[in-house]
Amino acid sequence: MMENKSISDIIEAYLKEILGDSAQIEIRRSEIANHFDVVPSQINYVIKTRFTIQNGYLVKSKRGGGGYIRIERVNLLDNIDVLNSLIQTIGDSIRERDAFAIVQTLYDEKVITQREGDLMLVALAKQTLDVGDTDIEARLRARVLISLLNRLRYES
C-alpha cells in the first residue's frame, strides 16, 4: 500500500531499493523525474533532504550533458573524512531532530547497540539539555554529540 506516503517518500524508497546492497549508485536526475512524472527539482529535494551525511550518504553530482548524481552509502566511523565532514555539518549547534537522525543512522549501520543509542538519545534530548535557551541547548547538544562521535571513532 502506498497510502499516507508522499511522493518524496516514494522516490526515497525507490532510490534506496536501487541502491540495495551496493556501495553506490549513479542516477540521471531527469530519468528519475520522468519515471515519477515530477519536476527534476523534486528529485533534488529528495536527495538533498533524505540522502545526507547525517543519514550515512555522500552525494556527488556532475552537471552537463552526461550529468549524473552519485549516491554513496558510507560508514560514518570507518572513514575519517566522512566523520570529519559529519562533525563539520554538526558545527557549533544542532537541533534535537538532526542529532537523533545521526544516532539512528549509527544504530542502523550497526556502529552502536540499541542500548548505546538510547543512552546517546537521553544525553542529547531537549529535556536533558533544557537550560531555558534553545540556542544554548543546541550548542551544548553539538558539543556532546561531537564528543560522543570522537569517542566512538577511537573505540572502533
mmCIF file of C-alpha atoms in Angstrom:
data_model
loop_
_atom_site.group_PDB
_atom_site.id
_atom_site.type_symbol
_atom_site.label_atom_id
_atom_site.label_comp_id
_atom_site.label_asym_id
_atom_site.label_seq_id
_atom_site.Cartn_x
_atom_site.Cartn_y
_atom_site.Cartn_z
ATOM 1 C CA MET A 1 0.000 0.000 0.000
ATOM 2 C CA MET A 2 1.185 3.476 -0.814
ATOM 3 C CA GLU A 3 -1.308 5.275 1.430
ATOM 4 C CA ASN A 4 -0.062 8.198 3.508
ATOM 5 C CA LYS A 5 3.204 8.267 1.584
ATOM 6 C CA SER A 6 4.327 11.480 -0.051
ATOM 7 C CA ILE A 7 5.948 11.422 -3.474
ATOM 8 C CA SER A 8 9.221 12.244 -1.663
ATOM 9 C CA ASP A 9 8.845 9.117 0.492
ATOM 10 C CA ILE A 10 8.155 7.017 -2.610
ATOM 11 C CA ILE A 11 11.159 8.423 -4.500
ATOM 12 C CA GLU A 12 13.391 7.912 -1.437
ATOM 13 C CA ALA A 13 12.245 4.282 -1.119
ATOM 14 C CA TYR A 14 12.821 3.742 -4.842
ATOM 15 C CA LEU A 15 16.368 5.126 -4.698
ATOM 16 C CA LYS A 16 17.158 3.052 -1.595
ATOM 17 C CA GLU A 17 15.799 -0.012 -3.382
ATOM 18 C CA ILE A 18 18.073 0.669 -6.388
ATOM 19 C CA LEU A 19 20.979 1.172 -4.003
ATOM 20 C CA GLY A 20 20.172 -2.134 -2.303
ATOM 21 C CA ASP A 21 23.399 -3.681 -1.045
ATOM 22 C CA SER A 22 25.578 -1.671 -3.425
ATOM 23 C CA ALA A 23 28.030 0.831 -2.020
ATOM 24 C CA GLN A 24 26.882 3.454 -4.534
ATOM 25 C CA ILE A 25 24.595 4.195 -7.461
ATOM 26 C CA GLU A 26 24.688 6.728 -10.243
ATOM 27 C CA ILE A 27 21.391 8.101 -11.451
ATOM 28 C CA ARG A 28 20.278 10.636 -14.003
ATOM 29 C CA ARG A 29 18.026 13.164 -12.345
ATOM 30 C CA SER A 30 15.900 13.625 -15.463
ATOM 31 C CA GLU A 31 15.301 9.872 -15.849
ATOM 32 C CA ILE A 32 14.108 9.541 -12.250
ATOM 33 C CA ALA A 33 11.951 12.668 -12.648
ATOM 34 C CA ASN A 34 10.389 11.210 -15.824
ATOM 35 C CA HIS A 35 9.843 7.863 -14.120
ATOM 36 C CA PHE A 36 7.787 9.526 -11.360
ATOM 37 C CA ASP A 37 6.366 12.273 -13.586
ATOM 38 C CA VAL A 38 7.751 15.033 -11.353
ATOM 39 C CA VAL A 39 9.972 18.030 -11.991
ATOM 40 C CA PRO A 40 13.731 17.406 -11.611
ATOM 41 C CA SER A 41 13.869 19.802 -8.647
ATOM 42 C CA GLN A 42 11.680 17.297 -6.747
ATOM 43 C CA ILE A 43 14.472 14.726 -7.193
ATOM 44 C CA ASN A 44 16.997 17.311 -5.948
ATOM 45 C CA TYR A 45 14.814 17.945 -2.898
ATOM 46 C CA VAL A 46 14.596 14.242 -2.017
ATOM 47 C CA ILE A 47 18.339 13.748 -2.419
ATOM 48 C CA LYS A 48 19.201 16.909 -0.501
ATOM 49 C CA THR A 49 16.886 16.103 2.435
ATOM 50 C CA ARG A 50 16.951 12.295 2.608
ATOM 51 C CA PHE A 51 20.463 11.358 1.467
ATOM 52 C CA THR A 52 22.526 13.487 3.836
ATOM 53 C CA ILE A 53 25.816 12.833 5.571
ATOM 54 C CA GLN A 54 23.817 12.591 8.829
ATOM 55 C CA ASN A 55 21.905 9.709 7.272
ATOM 56 C CA GLY A 56 25.087 7.968 6.110
ATOM 57 C CA TYR A 57 25.234 9.094 2.474
ATOM 58 C CA LEU A 58 27.643 11.132 0.386
ATOM 59 C CA VAL A 59 26.181 12.729 -2.716
ATOM 60 C CA LYS A 60 28.213 13.980 -5.655
ATOM 61 C CA SER A 61 26.737 15.436 -8.777
ATOM 62 C CA LYS A 62 28.140 16.122 -12.201
ATOM 63 C CA ARG A 63 26.229 18.632 -14.263
ATOM 64 C CA GLY A 64 26.049 18.911 -18.008
ATOM 65 C CA GLY A 65 25.163 16.603 -20.886
ATOM 66 C CA GLY A 66 26.398 13.416 -19.303
ATOM 67 C CA GLY A 67 25.414 14.646 -15.875
ATOM 68 C CA TYR A 68 24.607 12.240 -13.091
ATOM 69 C CA ILE A 69 24.114 12.128 -9.368
ATOM 70 C CA ARG A 70 26.151 9.614 -7.386
ATOM 71 C CA ILE A 71 24.715 8.460 -4.074
ATOM 72 C CA GLU A 72 27.214 6.599 -1.954
ATOM 73 C CA ARG A 73 26.480 4.805 1.302
ATOM 74 C CA VAL A 74 29.288 5.476 3.754
ATOM 75 C CA ASN A 75 30.277 4.092 7.109
ATOM 76 C CA LEU A 76 30.351 7.090 9.385
ATOM 77 C CA LEU A 77 33.163 5.897 11.606
ATOM 78 C CA ASP A 78 35.398 3.800 9.351
ATOM 79 C CA ASN A 79 36.141 6.725 7.099
ATOM 80 C CA ILE A 80 37.900 9.599 8.854
ATOM 81 C CA ASP A 81 36.966 12.081 6.096
ATOM 82 C CA VAL A 82 33.296 11.158 6.398
ATOM 83 C CA LEU A 83 33.401 11.551 10.167
ATOM 84 C CA ASN A 84 35.146 14.894 9.797
ATOM 85 C CA SER A 85 32.512 16.138 7.345
ATOM 86 C CA LEU A 86 29.785 14.907 9.682
ATOM 87 C CA ILE A 87 31.377 16.837 12.552
ATOM 88 C CA GLN A 88 31.676 19.867 10.268
ATOM 89 C CA THR A 89 27.991 19.504 9.364
ATOM 90 C CA ILE A 90 27.076 19.453 13.062
ATOM 91 C CA GLY A 91 29.102 22.592 13.552
ATOM 92 C CA ASP A 92 28.501 24.720 16.641
ATOM 93 C CA SER A 93 24.874 23.763 17.157
ATOM 94 C CA ILE A 94 22.389 21.088 16.161
ATOM 95 C CA ARG A 95 18.646 20.603 16.582
ATOM 96 C CA GLU A 96 17.412 17.617 18.555
ATOM 97 C CA ARG A 97 15.773 16.069 15.459
ATOM 98 C CA ASP A 98 19.017 16.230 13.450
ATOM 99 C CA ALA A 99 21.071 14.809 16.321
ATOM 100 C CA PHE A 100 18.564 11.958 16.723
ATOM 101 C CA ALA A 101 18.830 11.218 12.965
ATOM 102 C CA ILE A 102 22.599 10.799 13.325
ATOM 103 C CA VAL A 103 22.163 8.417 16.280
ATOM 104 C CA GLN A 104 19.540 6.447 14.303
ATOM 105 C CA THR A 105 21.983 6.109 11.401
ATOM 106 C CA LEU A 106 24.736 4.892 13.733
ATOM 107 C CA TYR A 107 22.311 2.273 15.032
ATOM 108 C CA ASP A 108 21.057 1.304 11.533
ATOM 109 C CA GLU A 109 24.676 0.867 10.407
ATOM 110 C CA LYS A 110 25.347 -1.320 13.476
ATOM 111 C CA VAL A 111 28.014 1.075 14.747
ATOM 112 C CA ILE A 112 26.251 1.268 18.119
ATOM 113 C CA THR A 113 23.921 -1.059 20.014
ATOM 114 C CA GLN A 114 20.346 -0.132 20.825
ATOM 115 C CA ARG A 115 21.358 0.468 24.440
ATOM 116 C CA GLU A 116 24.201 2.805 23.404
ATOM 117 C CA GLY A 117 21.801 4.609 21.075
ATOM 118 C CA ASP A 118 19.226 5.007 23.834
ATOM 119 C CA LEU A 119 21.875 6.441 26.163
ATOM 120 C CA MET A 120 23.043 8.851 23.457
ATOM 121 C CA LEU A 121 19.440 9.978 22.818
ATOM 122 C CA VAL A 122 18.950 10.684 26.530
ATOM 123 C CA ALA A 123 22.162 12.736 26.612
ATOM 124 C CA LEU A 124 21.097 14.715 23.514
ATOM 125 C CA ALA A 125 17.426 15.195 24.436
ATOM 126 C CA LYS A 126 15.870 18.637 24.820
ATOM 127 C CA GLN A 127 14.677 17.599 28.280
ATOM 128 C CA THR A 128 18.228 16.792 29.400
ATOM 129 C CA LEU A 129 19.789 19.953 27.980
ATOM 130 C CA ASP A 130 16.939 22.298 28.944
ATOM 131 C CA VAL A 131 18.542 25.489 30.234
ATOM 132 C CA GLY A 132 15.738 27.768 29.088
ATOM 133 C CA ASP A 133 17.564 28.927 25.960
ATOM 134 C CA THR A 134 17.213 26.871 22.757
ATOM 135 C CA ASP A 135 20.377 28.343 21.214
ATOM 136 C CA ILE A 136 22.499 27.302 24.192
ATOM 137 C CA GLU A 137 20.806 23.873 24.209
ATOM 138 C CA ALA A 138 21.630 23.373 20.518
ATOM 139 C CA ARG A 139 25.246 24.360 21.155
ATOM 140 C CA LEU A 140 25.546 22.004 24.124
ATOM 141 C CA ARG A 141 23.935 19.233 22.045
ATOM 142 C CA ALA A 142 26.503 19.735 19.266
ATOM 143 C CA ARG A 143 29.404 19.549 21.733
ATOM 144 C CA VAL A 144 28.025 16.406 23.385
ATOM 145 C CA LEU A 145 27.361 14.712 20.026
ATOM 146 C CA ILE A 146 30.796 15.572 18.623
ATOM 147 C CA SER A 147 32.407 14.234 21.809
ATOM 148 C CA LEU A 148 30.428 11.003 21.516
ATOM 149 C CA LEU A 149 31.376 10.611 17.837
ATOM 150 C CA ASN A 150 35.050 11.197 18.576
ATOM 151 C CA ARG A 151 34.900 8.647 21.392
ATOM 152 C CA LEU A 152 33.277 6.081 19.102
ATOM 153 C CA ARG A 153 35.931 6.741 16.470
ATOM 154 C CA TYR A 154 38.713 5.705 18.816
ATOM 155 C CA GLU A 155 36.902 2.595 20.023
ATOM 156 C CA SER A 156 36.161 1.053 16.635
#
